[in-house]
Amino acid sequence: MYRREKQILVSLISTILILGFYSLFVYQKYIAGNMEIINDFKFWGKAFLILIPVTIVAQIIIHIVFFIINKIVTNEDIPMINDERDKLIELKAIRISHWVFIVGFLLSMGSQAIGMQPWVMFITLIYSGFFAAIASEIAKIYFYRKGF
Amino acid sequence: MTQQELADKTGVTRQTIVAIENEKYFPTLELAFRIALVFNTPLEEVFSFQIEDEPKKN
């Protein structure tokens, strides 16, 4: 497996872990035993706003740890340059993730159009962002392996 | 010359050089010229291209 693919795999796993732990934390601290909070817009606003910096900081820490462990184990450096092929793959992956997110966004709006509870919209938005990120990483691995 | 040396001289990753060799990636014209310059040979001696499907004529 190429170094770049390892890096993408780390991003993929860390995205899953971060949202998993964050969801668990929010559920245990705020939602468990207080189910009426899930229809509170203020709660969801805070949950969204806190998730963004938590994800960024956690991703940075996980990648630094990965660089260190990778260097110790394999004694190889992760390439710092982002060449034309990397940029092209990045663009293709972003396009796919945008489509996934748009589908999620439409589903979340659809849930409100048919009169579902507001929490359904927020959960759908969070998870459409999550699946968009996952789709982006999987698309990158696919393009690196298959070529185009 | 190793793939890594060529990658370093052309400013791309080794993975990109491998992809070009395996015909999994078509480099931009700029990168193609850079590779040709490294080998100090004309572009058409480094790369060749064949049209597989003729475009339909109106």
mmCIF file of C-alpha atoms in Angstrom:
data_model
loop_
_atom_site.group_PDB
_atom_site.id
_atom_site.type_symbol
_atom_site.label_atom_id
_atom_site.label_comp_id
_atom_site.label_asym_id
_atom_site.label_seq_id
_atom_site.Cartn_x
_atom_site.Cartn_y
_atom_site.Cartn_z
ATOM 1 C CA MET A 1 0.000 0.000 0.000
ATOM 2 C CA TYR A 2 1.307 3.420 -0.981
ATOM 3 C CA ARG A 3 2.008 6.054 1.635
ATOM 4 C CA ARG A 4 -0.764 8.309 0.329
ATOM 5 C CA GLU A 5 -3.259 5.470 0.579
ATOM 6 C CA LYS A 6 -2.223 4.841 4.172
ATOM 7 C CA GLN A 7 -2.843 8.512 4.892
ATOM 8 C CA ILE A 8 -6.340 8.301 3.363
ATOM 9 C CA LEU A 9 -7.083 5.147 5.337
ATOM 10 C CA VAL A 10 -6.101 6.950 8.540
ATOM 11 C CA SER A 11 -8.456 9.828 7.604
ATOM 12 C CA LEU A 12 -11.237 7.345 6.919
ATOM 13 C CA ILE A 13 -10.829 5.512 10.224
ATOM 14 C CA SER A 14 -10.400 8.735 12.211
ATOM 15 C CA THR A 15 -13.580 10.219 10.653
ATOM 16 C CA ILE A 16 -15.546 7.156 11.764
ATOM 17 C CA LEU A 17 -13.980 7.149 15.248
ATOM 18 C CA ILE A 18 -14.404 10.884 15.825
ATOM 19 C CA LEU A 19 -18.102 10.957 14.927
ATOM 20 C CA GLY A 20 -18.676 7.674 16.789
ATOM 21 C CA PHE A 21 -17.127 8.956 20.018
ATOM 22 C CA TYR A 22 -18.702 12.392 19.628
ATOM 23 C CA SER A 23 -22.171 10.880 19.108
ATOM 24 C CA LEU A 24 -21.671 8.633 22.127
ATOM 25 C CA PHE A 25 -20.456 11.548 24.254
ATOM 26 C CA VAL A 26 -23.368 13.811 23.263
ATOM 27 C CA TYR A 27 -25.874 11.024 23.800
ATOM 28 C CA GLN A 28 -24.595 10.059 27.239
ATOM 29 C CA LYS A 29 -24.035 13.602 28.506
ATOM 30 C CA TYR A 30 -27.111 15.368 27.130
ATOM 31 C CA ILE A 31 -29.706 13.092 25.539
ATOM 32 C CA ALA A 32 -29.845 10.040 27.859
ATOM 33 C CA GLY A 33 -32.629 10.622 30.373
ATOM 34 C CA ASN A 34 -33.553 13.957 28.806
ATOM 35 C CA MET A 35 -35.143 13.000 25.504
ATOM 36 C CA GLU A 36 -37.065 16.253 25.087
ATOM 37 C CA ILE A 37 -33.750 18.045 24.372
ATOM 38 C CA ILE A 38 -33.585 16.428 20.900
ATOM 39 C CA ASN A 39 -36.214 18.863 19.638
ATOM 40 C CA ASP A 40 -34.349 21.871 21.063
ATOM 41 C CA PHE A 41 -32.813 23.869 18.219
ATOM 42 C CA LYS A 42 -30.282 25.472 20.589
ATOM 43 C CA PHE A 43 -28.938 22.032 21.533
ATOM 44 C CA TRP A 44 -28.453 21.029 17.886
ATOM 45 C CA GLY A 45 -26.863 24.389 17.058
ATOM 46 C CA LYS A 46 -24.275 23.836 19.790
ATOM 47 C CA ALA A 47 -23.785 20.187 18.803
ATOM 48 C CA PHE A 48 -23.000 21.240 15.210
ATOM 49 C CA LEU A 49 -20.722 24.125 16.151
ATOM 50 C CA ILE A 50 -18.705 22.070 18.647
ATOM 51 C CA LEU A 51 -18.387 19.111 16.252
ATOM 52 C CA ILE A 52 -16.460 21.199 13.681
ATOM 53 C CA PRO A 53 -13.447 22.259 15.863
ATOM 54 C CA VAL A 54 -13.449 18.877 17.628
ATOM 55 C CA THR A 55 -13.139 17.130 14.253
ATOM 56 C CA ILE A 56 -10.380 19.461 13.021
ATOM 57 C CA VAL A 57 -8.279 19.189 16.197
ATOM 58 C CA ALA A 58 -8.778 15.416 16.480
ATOM 59 C CA GLN A 59 -7.840 14.896 12.805
ATOM 60 C CA ILE A 60 -4.644 16.938 13.245
ATOM 61 C CA ILE A 61 -3.643 15.007 16.385
ATOM 62 C CA ILE A 62 -4.422 11.619 14.791
ATOM 63 C CA HIS A 63 -2.390 12.508 11.674
ATOM 64 C CA ILE A 64 0.603 13.683 13.730
ATOM 65 C CA VAL A 65 0.503 10.436 15.725
ATOM 66 C CA PHE A 66 0.229 8.476 12.447
ATOM 67 C CA PHE A 67 3.245 10.298 10.939
ATOM 68 C CA ILE A 68 5.325 9.529 14.034
ATOM 69 C CA ILE A 69 4.295 5.855 14.227
ATOM 70 C CA ASN A 70 4.749 5.395 10.460
ATOM 71 C CA LYS A 71 8.237 6.938 10.625
ATOM 72 C CA ILE A 72 9.252 4.704 13.534
ATOM 73 C CA VAL A 73 7.853 1.488 12.013
ATOM 74 C CA THR A 74 8.697 1.894 8.320
ATOM 75 C CA ASN A 75 11.318 4.684 8.445
ATOM 76 C CA GLU A 76 9.625 6.370 5.476
ATOM 77 C CA ASP A 77 8.416 9.950 5.147
ATOM 78 C CA ILE A 78 4.903 10.808 4.035
ATOM 79 C CA PRO A 79 5.207 13.006 0.907
ATOM 80 C CA MET A 80 4.437 16.616 1.736
ATOM 81 C CA ILE A 81 4.010 17.701 -1.866
ATOM 82 C CA ASN A 82 0.569 17.701 -3.423
ATOM 83 C CA ASP A 83 1.181 17.205 -7.113
ATOM 84 C CA GLU A 84 -1.196 17.569 -10.088
ATOM 85 C CA ARG A 85 -2.523 14.026 -9.796
ATOM 86 C CA ASP A 86 -3.232 14.463 -6.074
ATOM 87 C CA LYS A 87 -5.113 17.690 -6.797
ATOM 88 C CA LEU A 88 -7.147 16.061 -9.560
ATOM 89 C CA ILE A 89 -8.060 13.132 -7.325
ATOM 90 C CA GLU A 90 -8.946 15.577 -4.548
ATOM 91 C CA LEU A 91 -11.275 17.481 -6.898
ATOM 92 C CA LYS A 92 -12.980 14.312 -8.123
ATOM 93 C CA ALA A 93 -13.438 13.109 -4.526
ATOM 94 C CA ILE A 94 -14.868 16.485 -3.455
ATOM 95 C CA ARG A 95 -17.366 16.363 -6.312
ATOM 96 C CA ILE A 96 -18.570 12.928 -5.182
ATOM 97 C CA SER A 97 -18.799 14.019 -1.545
ATOM 98 C CA HIS A 98 -20.815 17.097 -2.561
ATOM 99 C CA TRP A 99 -23.340 14.896 -4.357
ATOM 100 C CA VAL A 100 -23.651 12.643 -1.314
ATOM 101 C CA PHE A 101 -24.177 15.654 0.924
ATOM 102 C CA ILE A 102 -26.769 17.156 -1.452
ATOM 103 C CA VAL A 103 -28.747 13.886 -1.321
ATOM 104 C CA GLY A 104 -28.564 13.989 2.494
ATOM 105 C CA PHE A 105 -29.613 17.632 2.537
ATOM 106 C CA LEU A 106 -32.631 16.888 0.318
ATOM 107 C CA LEU A 107 -33.580 13.953 2.556
ATOM 108 C CA SER A 108 -33.355 16.184 5.640
ATOM 109 C CA MET A 109 -35.575 18.814 4.013
ATOM 110 C CA GLY A 110 -37.906 16.050 2.851
ATOM 111 C CA SER A 111 -38.253 14.826 6.425
ATOM 112 C CA GLN A 112 -39.563 18.274 7.391
ATOM 113 C CA ALA A 113 -41.796 18.484 4.338
ATOM 114 C CA ILE A 114 -43.617 15.315 5.385
ATOM 115 C CA GLY A 115 -43.951 16.574 8.964
ATOM 116 C CA MET A 116 -41.316 14.550 10.824
ATOM 117 C CA GLN A 117 -39.721 15.749 14.071
ATOM 118 C CA PRO A 118 -36.949 18.409 13.796
ATOM 119 C CA TRP A 119 -34.329 16.033 15.262
ATOM 120 C CA VAL A 120 -34.690 13.830 12.170
ATOM 121 C CA MET A 121 -33.494 16.742 10.036
ATOM 122 C CA PHE A 122 -30.480 17.418 12.275
ATOM 123 C CA ILE A 123 -29.485 13.763 12.501
ATOM 124 C CA THR A 124 -29.827 13.440 8.723
ATOM 125 C CA LEU A 125 -27.663 16.537 8.198
ATOM 126 C CA ILE A 126 -24.913 15.301 10.547
ATOM 127 C CA TYR A 127 -24.857 11.853 9.002
ATOM 128 C CA SER A 128 -25.019 13.146 5.435
ATOM 129 C CA GLY A 129 -21.883 15.153 6.237
ATOM 130 C CA PHE A 130 -20.372 11.994 7.694
ATOM 131 C CA PHE A 131 -21.238 9.840 4.687
ATOM 132 C CA ALA A 132 -20.012 12.578 2.346
ATOM 133 C CA ALA A 133 -16.613 12.494 4.109
ATOM 134 C CA ILE A 134 -16.527 8.692 3.937
ATOM 135 C CA ALA A 135 -17.475 8.733 0.236
ATOM 136 C CA SER A 136 -14.703 11.247 -0.422
ATOM 137 C CA GLU A 137 -12.044 9.066 1.237
ATOM 138 C CA ILE A 138 -13.250 5.877 -0.466
ATOM 139 C CA ALA A 139 -13.295 7.682 -3.832
ATOM 140 C CA LYS A 140 -9.692 8.821 -3.284
ATOM 141 C CA ILE A 141 -8.541 5.269 -2.540
ATOM 142 C CA TYR A 142 -10.445 4.060 -5.626
ATOM 143 C CA PHE A 143 -8.858 6.683 -7.912
ATOM 144 C CA TYR A 144 -5.360 6.098 -6.527
ATOM 145 C CA ARG A 145 -5.714 2.351 -7.115
ATOM 146 C CA LYS A 146 -7.599 2.272 -10.403
ATOM 147 C CA GLY A 147 -6.173 5.363 -12.056
ATOM 148 C CA PHE A 148 -8.098 7.422 -14.569
ATOM 149 C CA MET B 1 17.432 6.746 -13.000
ATOM 150 C CA THR B 2 15.055 5.602 -10.262
ATOM 151 C CA GLN B 3 11.382 6.521 -10.113
ATOM 152 C CA GLN B 4 12.064 8.544 -6.964
ATOM 153 C CA GLU B 5 14.852 10.519 -8.662
ATOM 154 C CA LEU B 6 12.599 11.311 -11.625
ATOM 155 C CA ALA B 7 9.809 12.281 -9.223
ATOM 156 C CA ASP B 8 12.138 14.604 -7.323
ATOM 157 C CA LYS B 9 13.404 16.229 -10.525
ATOM 158 C CA THR B 10 9.906 16.819 -11.884
ATOM 159 C CA GLY B 11 8.295 17.874 -8.595
ATOM 160 C CA VAL B 12 5.766 15.074 -8.278
ATOM 161 C CA THR B 13 5.417 12.021 -6.061
ATOM 162 C CA ARG B 14 6.845 8.634 -6.991
ATOM 163 C CA GLN B 15 3.293 7.307 -7.029
ATOM 164 C CA THR B 16 2.470 9.660 -9.913
ATOM 165 C CA ILE B 17 5.484 8.436 -11.893
ATOM 166 C CA VAL B 18 4.369 4.844 -11.259
ATOM 167 C CA ALA B 19 0.834 5.700 -12.417
ATOM 168 C CA ILE B 20 2.177 7.271 -15.638
ATOM 169 C CA GLU B 21 4.344 4.214 -16.334
ATOM 170 C CA ASN B 22 1.388 1.907 -15.779
ATOM 171 C CA GLU B 23 -0.825 4.066 -18.033
ATOM 172 C CA LYS B 24 -3.144 4.813 -15.135
ATOM 173 C CA TYR B 25 -2.672 8.553 -15.387
ATOM 174 C CA PHE B 26 -2.197 10.942 -18.286
ATOM 175 C CA PRO B 27 0.145 13.743 -17.181
ATOM 176 C CA THR B 28 -0.534 17.368 -17.976
ATOM 177 C CA LEU B 29 1.397 18.878 -20.839
ATOM 178 C CA GLU B 30 3.606 20.715 -18.343
ATOM 179 C CA LEU B 31 4.599 17.534 -16.510
ATOM 180 C CA ALA B 32 5.138 15.713 -19.799
ATOM 181 C CA PHE B 33 7.551 18.459 -20.896
ATOM 182 C CA ARG B 34 9.303 18.371 -17.532
ATOM 183 C CA ILE B 35 9.866 14.617 -17.850
ATOM 184 C CA ALA B 36 11.155 15.047 -21.413
ATOM 185 C CA LEU B 37 13.505 17.819 -20.229
ATOM 186 C CA VAL B 38 14.909 15.559 -17.493
ATOM 187 C CA PHE B 39 15.770 12.937 -20.129
ATOM 188 C CA ASN B 40 16.907 15.673 -22.515
ATOM 189 C CA THR B 41 14.890 14.133 -25.330
ATOM 190 C CA PRO B 42 11.978 15.360 -27.459
ATOM 191 C CA LEU B 43 8.522 14.863 -25.985
ATOM 192 C CA GLU B 44 7.418 12.419 -28.689
ATOM 193 C CA GLU B 45 10.297 10.090 -27.822
ATOM 194 C CA VAL B 46 9.163 9.871 -24.210
ATOM 195 C CA PHE B 47 5.411 9.722 -24.813
ATOM 196 C CA SER B 48 3.347 8.291 -27.604
ATOM 197 C CA PHE B 49 -0.379 8.430 -28.172
ATOM 198 C CA GLN B 50 -2.722 6.477 -30.398
ATOM 199 C CA ILE B 51 -6.335 7.343 -31.041
ATOM 200 C CA GLU B 52 -8.343 4.181 -30.429
ATOM 201 C CA ASP B 53 -11.747 5.370 -31.654
ATOM 202 C CA GLU B 54 -12.079 7.613 -34.661
ATOM 203 C CA PRO B 55 -14.438 10.521 -33.954
ATOM 204 C CA LYS B 56 -17.725 10.317 -35.839
ATOM 205 C CA LYS B 57 -17.873 12.487 -38.946
ATOM 206 C CA ASN B 58 -21.003 14.549 -39.545
#
